[in-house]
mmCIF file of N, CA and C in Angstrom:
data_model
loop_
_atom_site.group_PDB
_atom_site.id
_atom_site.type_symbol
_atom_site.label_atom_id
_atom_site.label_comp_id
_atom_site.label_asym_id
_atom_site.label_seq_id
_atom_site.Cartn_x
_atom_site.Cartn_y
_atom_site.Cartn_z
ATOM 1 N N MET I 140 17.494 45.174 7.835
ATOM 2 C CA MET I 140 16.356 45.175 8.436
ATOM 3 C C MET I 140 15.352 44.432 7.032
ATOM 4 N N LYS I 141 14.384 43.768 7.468
ATOM 5 C CA LYS I 141 13.644 43.214 6.179
ATOM 6 C C LYS I 141 12.602 44.502 6.298
ATOM 7 N N ARG I 142 11.948 44.755 5.174
ATOM 8 C CA ARG I 142 11.012 45.250 4.636
ATOM 9 C C ARG I 142 9.907 44.634 4.131
ATOM 10 N N ASN I 143 8.626 44.515 3.764
ATOM 11 C CA ASN I 143 7.352 44.013 3.597
ATOM 12 C C ASN I 143 6.908 45.028 2.887
ATOM 13 N N ASN I 144 7.098 45.479 1.349
ATOM 14 C CA ASN I 144 6.475 46.160 1.166
ATOM 15 C C ASN I 144 5.218 45.844 0.103
ATOM 16 N N SER I 145 3.879 46.649 -0.038
ATOM 17 C CA SER I 145 2.845 45.468 -0.991
ATOM 18 C C SER I 145 2.717 44.760 -2.265
ATOM 19 N N ASP I 146 3.902 45.323 -2.729
ATOM 20 C CA ASP I 146 4.074 44.186 -3.871
ATOM 21 C C ASP I 146 5.188 42.389 -3.356
ATOM 22 N N ASP I 147 5.400 42.419 -2.452
ATOM 23 C CA ASP I 147 5.744 41.678 -1.644
ATOM 24 C C ASP I 147 4.561 40.538 -1.058
ATOM 25 N N ILE I 148 3.948 41.557 -0.673
ATOM 26 C CA ILE I 148 2.317 40.929 0.111
ATOM 27 C C ILE I 148 1.238 40.376 -1.231
ATOM 28 N N GLN I 149 1.354 41.257 -2.161
ATOM 29 C CA GLN I 149 0.750 40.891 -2.995
ATOM 30 C C GLN I 149 1.362 39.203 -3.523
ATOM 31 N N ILE I 150 2.559 39.491 -4.349
ATOM 32 C CA ILE I 150 2.904 38.101 -4.800
ATOM 33 C C ILE I 150 2.767 37.237 -3.362
ATOM 34 N N ARG I 151 2.751 37.581 -2.102
ATOM 35 C CA ARG I 151 2.832 35.775 -1.355
ATOM 36 C C ARG I 151 1.645 35.355 -1.517
ATOM 37 N N GLU I 152 -0.036 36.453 -1.103
ATOM 38 C CA GLU I 152 -0.777 36.413 -1.392
ATOM 39 C C GLU I 152 -1.599 35.591 -2.838
ATOM 40 N N LEU I 153 -0.564 36.225 -3.749
ATOM 41 C CA LEU I 153 -1.427 35.262 -5.205
ATOM 42 C C LEU I 153 -0.457 33.799 -5.136
ATOM 43 N N LEU I 154 0.540 33.432 -4.219
ATOM 44 C CA LEU I 154 1.456 32.398 -4.739
ATOM 45 C C LEU I 154 0.650 31.742 -3.246
ATOM 46 N N ASP I 155 -0.138 31.821 -2.619
ATOM 47 C CA ASP I 155 -0.654 30.959 -1.792
ATOM 48 C C ASP I 155 -1.627 30.677 -1.883
ATOM 49 N N LYS I 156 -2.057 31.551 -3.039
ATOM 50 C CA LYS I 156 -3.533 30.712 -3.259
ATOM 51 C C LYS I 156 -3.364 29.638 -4.886
ATOM 52 N N SER I 157 -2.484 30.182 -5.265
ATOM 53 C CA SER I 157 -2.178 29.384 -6.495
ATOM 54 C C SER I 157 -1.740 27.723 -6.007
ATOM 55 N N LEU I 158 -0.474 27.512 -4.916
ATOM 56 C CA LEU I 158 0.128 26.822 -5.111
ATOM 57 C C LEU I 158 -1.026 25.556 -4.113
ATOM 58 N N PRO I 159 -0.455 24.567 -4.502
ATOM 59 C CA PRO I 159 -1.364 23.625 -3.700
ATOM 60 C C PRO I 159 -1.197 23.665 -1.732
ATOM 61 N N GLN I 160 -1.813 23.153 -1.090
ATOM 62 C CA GLN I 160 -1.121 23.291 -0.013
ATOM 63 C C GLN I 160 -1.134 21.854 0.319
ATOM 64 N N ALA I 161 -0.028 22.043 1.240
ATOM 65 C CA ALA I 161 0.478 20.246 1.273
ATOM 66 C C ALA I 161 0.090 19.693 2.837
ATOM 67 N N THR I 162 0.183 18.386 2.928
ATOM 68 C CA THR I 162 -0.849 17.704 3.922
ATOM 69 C C THR I 162 0.210 18.177 5.017
ATOM 70 N N ARG I 163 -0.562 17.668 6.184
ATOM 71 C CA ARG I 163 0.388 18.294 7.420
ATOM 72 C C ARG I 163 1.155 16.383 7.829
ATOM 73 N N ASN I 164 2.233 16.946 8.146
ATOM 74 C CA ASN I 164 3.549 15.763 8.718
ATOM 75 C C ASN I 164 4.175 16.924 9.749
ATOM 76 N N ASP I 165 4.288 15.576 10.523
ATOM 77 C CA ASP I 165 5.219 16.173 11.858
ATOM 78 C C ASP I 165 6.883 16.359 11.547
ATOM 79 N N TRP I 166 7.297 15.465 10.832
ATOM 80 C CA TRP I 166 8.644 16.241 10.237
ATOM 81 C C TRP I 166 9.101 16.941 9.611
ATOM 82 N N PHE I 167 8.278 17.338 9.260
ATOM 83 C CA PHE I 167 8.628 18.558 7.861
ATOM 84 C C PHE I 167 8.082 20.034 8.140
ATOM 85 N N VAL I 168 8.212 20.982 8.265
ATOM 86 C CA VAL I 168 7.581 21.722 8.292
ATOM 87 C C VAL I 168 7.050 22.488 7.212
ATOM 88 N N LYS I 169 5.549 23.231 6.844
ATOM 89 C CA LYS I 169 4.897 23.600 5.478
ATOM 90 C C LYS I 169 5.841 23.955 4.635
ATOM 91 N N LYS I 170 6.654 25.073 4.440
ATOM 92 C CA LYS I 170 7.850 25.128 3.887
ATOM 93 C C LYS I 170 8.604 23.884 3.145
ATOM 94 N N THR I 171 8.726 22.917 3.775
ATOM 95 C CA THR I 171 9.898 22.160 2.832
ATOM 96 C C THR I 171 8.664 21.020 2.434
ATOM 97 N N LEU I 172 7.877 21.077 3.254
ATOM 98 C CA LEU I 172 6.970 20.125 2.451
ATOM 99 C C LEU I 172 6.921 20.539 0.997
ATOM 100 N N ASN I 173 6.281 21.619 0.892
ATOM 101 C CA ASN I 173 5.905 22.449 -0.542
ATOM 102 C C ASN I 173 7.017 22.035 -1.505
ATOM 103 N N ARG I 174 8.425 21.977 -1.345
ATOM 104 C CA ARG I 174 9.561 21.788 -1.706
ATOM 105 C C ARG I 174 10.165 20.442 -2.094
ATOM 106 N N LEU I 175 9.267 19.839 -1.526
ATOM 107 C CA LEU I 175 9.272 18.194 -1.532
ATOM 108 C C LEU I 175 9.515 17.508 -3.038
ATOM 109 N N PRO I 176 9.645 16.641 -3.799
ATOM 110 C CA PRO I 176 8.898 16.371 -4.959
ATOM 111 C C PRO I 176 7.416 15.595 -4.562
ATOM 112 N N GLU I 177 6.788 15.166 -5.736
ATOM 113 C CA GLU I 177 5.520 14.611 -5.089
ATOM 114 C C GLU I 177 5.758 13.254 -4.836
ATOM 115 N N LYS I 178 5.150 12.643 -4.234
ATOM 116 C CA LYS I 178 5.292 10.588 -4.148
ATOM 117 C C LYS I 178 4.841 10.084 -5.072
ATOM 118 N N ARG I 179 5.420 9.028 -5.526
ATOM 119 C CA ARG I 179 4.964 8.051 -6.603
ATOM 120 C C ARG I 179 3.814 7.547 -5.935
ATOM 121 N N ARG I 180 2.406 7.089 -6.617
ATOM 122 C CA ARG I 180 1.654 6.760 -6.198
ATOM 123 C C ARG I 180 1.442 4.827 -6.875
ATOM 124 N N SER I 181 2.445 4.452 -6.527
ATOM 125 C CA SER I 181 3.121 2.559 -7.294
ATOM 126 C C SER I 181 3.029 1.967 -5.914
ATOM 127 N N PRO I 182 1.751 1.242 -4.849
ATOM 128 C CA PRO I 182 2.050 0.914 -3.954
ATOM 129 C C PRO I 182 2.864 -1.207 -4.283
ATOM 130 N N VAL I 183 2.048 -1.389 -5.152
ATOM 131 C CA VAL I 183 2.613 -2.828 -5.591
ATOM 132 C C VAL I 183 3.462 -2.563 -7.340
ATOM 133 N N SER I 184 4.287 -3.349 -7.041
ATOM 134 C CA SER I 184 5.057 -3.134 -8.906
ATOM 135 C C SER I 184 4.351 -4.663 -9.444
ATOM 136 N N ILE I 185 4.527 -4.581 -10.901
ATOM 137 C CA ILE I 185 3.965 -5.661 -11.926
ATOM 138 C C ILE I 185 4.381 -6.851 -11.123
ATOM 139 N N ILE I 186 5.512 -6.844 -11.179
ATOM 140 C CA ILE I 186 6.367 -8.149 -10.697
ATOM 141 C C ILE I 186 6.096 -8.731 -9.438
ATOM 142 N N GLU I 187 5.482 -7.600 -8.285
ATOM 143 C CA GLU I 187 4.872 -8.367 -7.433
ATOM 144 C C GLU I 187 3.410 -9.162 -7.111
ATOM 145 N N ILE I 188 2.848 -8.199 -7.929
ATOM 146 C CA ILE I 188 1.120 -8.831 -9.354
ATOM 147 C C ILE I 188 1.363 -10.448 -9.277
ATOM 148 N N ILE I 189 2.440 -10.325 -10.351
ATOM 149 C CA ILE I 189 2.344 -11.370 -11.147
ATOM 150 C C ILE I 189 2.655 -12.916 -10.526
ATOM 151 N N GLY I 190 4.007 -12.175 -8.696
ATOM 152 C CA GLY I 190 4.551 -13.154 -7.792
ATOM 153 C C GLY I 190 3.488 -13.771 -6.676
ATOM 154 N N TYR I 191 2.727 -12.884 -6.902
ATOM 155 C CA TYR I 191 1.507 -13.045 -5.590
ATOM 156 C C TYR I 191 0.218 -14.004 -6.951
ATOM 157 N N ILE I 192 0.398 -13.856 -8.083
ATOM 158 C CA ILE I 192 -1.003 -14.544 -8.875
ATOM 159 C C ILE I 192 -0.253 -15.645 -8.906
ATOM 160 N N ILE I 193 1.368 -15.816 -9.211
ATOM 161 C CA ILE I 193 1.454 -17.606 -8.984
ATOM 162 C C ILE I 193 1.409 -18.337 -7.640
ATOM 163 N N ALA I 194 1.963 -17.877 -6.473
ATOM 164 C CA ALA I 194 1.808 -17.784 -5.183
ATOM 165 C C ALA I 194 0.385 -18.555 -4.748
ATOM 166 N N ILE I 195 -1.010 -17.949 -5.078
ATOM 167 C CA ILE I 195 -1.734 -18.535 -4.858
ATOM 168 C C ILE I 195 -2.204 -19.542 -6.055
ATOM 169 N N LEU I 196 -2.265 -19.205 -7.372
ATOM 170 C CA LEU I 196 -2.312 -20.443 -8.330
ATOM 171 C C LEU I 196 -2.333 -21.673 -8.102
ATOM 172 N N ILE I 197 -0.297 -21.245 -7.314
ATOM 173 C CA ILE I 197 0.517 -22.948 -6.629
ATOM 174 C C ILE I 197 -0.192 -23.531 -5.443
ATOM 175 N N ILE I 198 -0.941 -22.466 -4.535
ATOM 176 C CA ILE I 198 -1.695 -23.277 -3.488
ATOM 177 C C ILE I 198 -3.056 -23.713 -3.829
ATOM 178 N N ILE I 199 -3.678 -22.815 -4.495
ATOM 179 C CA ILE I 199 -4.936 -23.334 -4.963
ATOM 180 C C ILE I 199 -4.951 -24.774 -5.689
ATOM 181 N N GLY I 200 -3.777 -25.665 -6.319
ATOM 182 C CA GLY I 200 -3.135 -25.823 -6.994
ATOM 183 C C GLY I 200 -3.175 -27.222 -6.573
ATOM 184 N N ILE I 201 -2.183 -26.750 -5.219
ATOM 185 C CA ILE I 201 -2.003 -27.686 -3.855
ATOM 186 C C ILE I 201 -3.347 -28.622 -3.152
ATOM 187 N N GLU I 202 -4.181 -27.334 -2.482
ATOM 188 C CA GLU I 202 -5.230 -27.644 -2.077
ATOM 189 C C GLU I 202 -6.485 -28.245 -2.805
ATOM 190 N N CYS I 203 -6.790 -27.787 -4.025
ATOM 191 C CA CYS I 203 -7.460 -28.978 -5.239
ATOM 192 C C CYS I 203 -6.767 -30.285 -4.934
ATOM 193 N N ASN I 204 -5.727 -30.812 -5.293
ATOM 194 C CA ASN I 204 -5.248 -31.969 -4.958
ATOM 195 C C ASN I 204 -5.886 -33.093 -4.057
ATOM 196 N N ILE I 205 -5.545 -32.254 -2.960
ATOM 197 C CA ILE I 205 -5.575 -32.573 -1.667
ATOM 198 C C ILE I 205 -7.311 -32.979 -1.334
ATOM 199 N N VAL I 206 -8.009 -32.011 -1.629
ATOM 200 C CA VAL I 206 -9.685 -32.502 -1.959
ATOM 201 C C VAL I 206 -10.113 -33.312 -2.933
ATOM 202 N N TYR I 207 -9.402 -33.335 -4.299
ATOM 203 C CA TYR I 207 -9.559 -34.471 -5.292
ATOM 204 C C TYR I 207 -9.032 -35.934 -4.605
ATOM 205 N N LYS I 208 -7.757 -36.197 -4.145
ATOM 206 C CA LYS I 208 -8.058 -37.232 -3.480
ATOM 207 C C LYS I 208 -8.341 -37.247 -1.869
ATOM 208 N N PHE I 209 -9.020 -37.059 -1.087
ATOM 209 C CA PHE I 209 -9.925 -36.996 -0.933
ATOM 210 C C PHE I 209 -11.350 -37.013 -0.967
ATOM 211 N N THR I 210 -11.814 -36.876 -2.362
ATOM 212 C CA THR I 210 -13.160 -37.178 -2.617
ATOM 213 C C THR I 210 -13.209 -38.202 -3.543
ATOM 214 N N THR I 211 -11.807 -38.981 -3.960
ATOM 215 C CA THR I 211 -12.162 -40.291 -4.699
ATOM 216 C C THR I 211 -11.891 -41.420 -3.858
ATOM 217 N N THR I 212 -10.728 -40.806 -3.005
ATOM 218 C CA THR I 212 -10.088 -42.305 -1.736
ATOM 219 C C THR I 212 -11.193 -42.209 -0.619
ATOM 220 N N GLY I 213 -12.045 -41.163 -0.086
ATOM 221 C CA GLY I 213 -12.501 -41.488 0.681
ATOM 222 C C GLY I 213 -11.400 -41.296 2.477
ATOM 223 N N THR I 214 -10.499 -40.948 2.290
ATOM 224 C CA THR I 214 -9.736 -40.950 3.487
ATOM 225 C C THR I 214 -8.889 -39.688 3.640
ATOM 226 N N LEU I 215 -9.058 -38.707 4.966
ATOM 227 C CA LEU I 215 -8.831 -37.724 5.248
ATOM 228 C C LEU I 215 -7.571 -37.700 6.178
ATOM 229 N N THR I 216 -6.229 -38.029 6.030
ATOM 230 C CA THR I 216 -5.143 -37.994 6.855
ATOM 231 C C THR I 216 -4.929 -36.917 7.311
ATOM 232 N N LEU I 217 -3.893 -36.657 8.891
ATOM 233 C CA LEU I 217 -3.702 -35.695 9.511
ATOM 234 C C LEU I 217 -3.114 -34.567 8.578
ATOM 235 N N ASN I 218 -1.671 -35.604 7.911
ATOM 236 C CA ASN I 218 -1.403 -34.912 7.434
ATOM 237 C C ASN I 218 -2.022 -33.749 6.128
ATOM 238 N N ASP I 219 -3.375 -34.524 5.536
ATOM 239 C CA ASP I 219 -4.255 -33.290 4.527
ATOM 240 C C ASP I 219 -4.542 -32.409 5.308
ATOM 241 N N LEU I 220 -4.897 -32.516 6.511
ATOM 242 C CA LEU I 220 -5.413 -31.223 7.269
ATOM 243 C C LEU I 220 -4.379 -30.660 7.936
ATOM 244 N N VAL I 221 -3.034 -30.659 7.903
ATOM 245 C CA VAL I 221 -2.281 -30.221 8.702
ATOM 246 C C VAL I 221 -1.603 -29.136 7.412
ATOM 247 N N TRP I 222 -1.797 -29.885 6.215
ATOM 248 C CA TRP I 222 -1.322 -29.194 4.861
ATOM 249 C C TRP I 222 -2.613 -27.759 4.083
ATOM 250 N N LEU I 223 -3.653 -28.287 4.551
ATOM 251 C CA LEU I 223 -4.858 -27.488 4.245
ATOM 252 C C LEU I 223 -4.711 -26.596 5.178
ATOM 253 N N ILE I 224 -4.390 -26.542 6.214
ATOM 254 C CA ILE I 224 -4.639 -25.437 7.141
ATOM 255 C C ILE I 224 -3.173 -24.423 7.041
ATOM 256 N N SER I 225 -2.152 -24.929 6.703
ATOM 257 C CA SER I 225 -1.063 -23.690 6.236
ATOM 258 C C SER I 225 -1.443 -23.376 5.168
ATOM 259 N N LEU I 226 -1.699 -24.549 4.629
ATOM 260 C CA LEU I 226 -1.729 -23.788 2.588
ATOM 261 C C LEU I 226 -2.836 -22.268 2.923
ATOM 262 N N ASN I 227 -3.992 -22.376 3.800
ATOM 263 C CA ASN I 227 -5.089 -21.270 3.642
ATOM 264 C C ASN I 227 -4.394 -20.461 4.662
ATOM 265 N N ILE I 228 -3.459 -20.558 6.111
ATOM 266 C CA ILE I 228 -2.734 -19.512 6.276
ATOM 267 C C ILE I 228 -1.684 -18.369 5.726
ATOM 268 N N GLY I 229 -1.128 -19.447 4.329
ATOM 269 C CA GLY I 229 -0.321 -19.004 3.617
ATOM 270 C C GLY I 229 -1.114 -17.842 3.191
ATOM 271 N N LEU I 230 -1.965 -18.508 1.919
ATOM 272 C CA LEU I 230 -3.292 -17.693 1.419
ATOM 273 C C LEU I 230 -3.078 -16.480 2.086
ATOM 274 N N PHE I 231 -3.986 -16.576 3.348
ATOM 275 C CA PHE I 231 -4.410 -15.540 3.770
ATOM 276 C C PHE I 231 -3.356 -14.157 4.189
ATOM 277 N N ALA I 232 -1.759 -15.143 4.281
ATOM 278 C CA ALA I 232 -0.483 -13.958 4.360
ATOM 279 C C ALA I 232 -0.275 -13.399 3.108
ATOM 280 N N ILE I 233 -0.422 -14.188 2.068
ATOM 281 C CA ILE I 233 -0.289 -13.012 0.649
ATOM 282 C C ILE I 233 -1.257 -12.150 0.429
ATOM 283 N N ILE I 234 -2.982 -12.432 0.469
ATOM 284 C CA ILE I 234 -3.365 -11.310 0.697
ATOM 285 C C ILE I 234 -3.543 -10.392 0.933
ATOM 286 N N ILE I 235 -2.766 -10.347 2.916
ATOM 287 C CA ILE I 235 -2.601 -9.648 3.424
ATOM 288 C C ILE I 235 -1.913 -8.820 3.352
ATOM 289 N N ALA I 236 -0.471 -9.323 2.734
ATOM 290 C CA ALA I 236 1.291 -8.729 1.684
ATOM 291 C C ALA I 236 0.518 -8.152 0.490
ATOM 292 N N PHE I 237 -0.497 -8.462 -0.077
ATOM 293 C CA PHE I 237 -1.013 -7.781 -1.733
ATOM 294 C C PHE I 237 -1.661 -6.557 -1.098
ATOM 295 N N PHE I 238 -2.393 -6.560 -0.179
ATOM 296 C CA PHE I 238 -3.152 -5.069 -0.128
ATOM 297 C C PHE I 238 -2.600 -4.247 1.164
ATOM 298 N N THR I 239 -2.191 -4.138 1.682
ATOM 299 C CA THR I 239 -1.168 -4.170 2.881
ATOM 300 C C THR I 239 -1.103 -2.575 2.845
ATOM 301 N N PRO I 240 0.032 -2.403 1.088
ATOM 302 C CA PRO I 240 0.341 -1.298 0.986
ATOM 303 C C PRO I 240 -0.646 -0.288 0.476
ATOM 304 N N GLN I 241 -1.702 -0.486 -0.430
ATOM 305 C CA GLN I 241 -3.092 0.118 -0.755
ATOM 306 C C GLN I 241 -3.479 0.486 0.585
ATOM 307 N N PHE I 242 -3.902 -0.024 1.756
ATOM 308 C CA PHE I 242 -4.274 0.731 2.465
ATOM 309 C C PHE I 242 -3.367 1.425 3.339
ATOM 310 N N ARG I 243 -2.190 1.365 3.481
ATOM 311 C CA ARG I 243 -1.100 2.526 3.890
ATOM 312 C C ARG I 243 -1.250 3.870 3.229
ATOM 313 N N ASN I 244 -1.260 3.632 1.667
ATOM 314 C CA ASN I 244 -1.770 4.706 1.279
ATOM 315 C C ASN I 244 -3.168 5.477 1.218
ATOM 316 N N ASN I 245 -3.724 5.083 1.442
ATOM 317 C CA ASN I 245 -5.501 5.370 1.464
ATOM 318 C C ASN I 245 -5.431 6.126 2.730
ATOM 319 N N PHE I 246 -4.846 5.515 4.067
ATOM 320 C CA PHE I 246 -4.821 6.032 5.358
ATOM 321 C C PHE I 246 -3.775 7.675 5.338
ATOM 322 N N ASN I 247 -2.757 6.993 4.673
ATOM 323 C CA ASN I 247 -1.309 8.254 4.932
ATOM 324 C C ASN I 247 -2.027 9.788 3.848
ATOM 325 N N SER I 248 -3.366 9.376 3.496
ATOM 326 C CA SER I 248 -3.577 10.479 2.184
ATOM 327 C C SER I 248 -4.317 11.799 3.052
ATOM 328 N N TYR I 249 -5.014 10.978 4.521
ATOM 329 C CA TYR I 249 -5.937 12.071 4.858
ATOM 330 C C TYR I 249 -5.153 12.730 5.959
#
């Protein structure tokens, strides 16, 4: 039979005060969460950032080429419009892909 003496109670109270409280999680109980290692706070790696920057620069370069061709010749073809629209959609998708992990980390911390 388990007995709780005053020393055990004091130690438990001391540990409860000094340990950080675990965040609420539906998958694990509080005791398990306290034993898990802390999460790393690296939502985006350096390689991903470099890849995003290169992709954005390529898209901006192609769009500038299309706009330059339009300003010098004065004609805008349907092919140019399709390229501009699809490049802007791609640019928007890259921006969303870059910021999604950061938003997810911000919302999961509450």
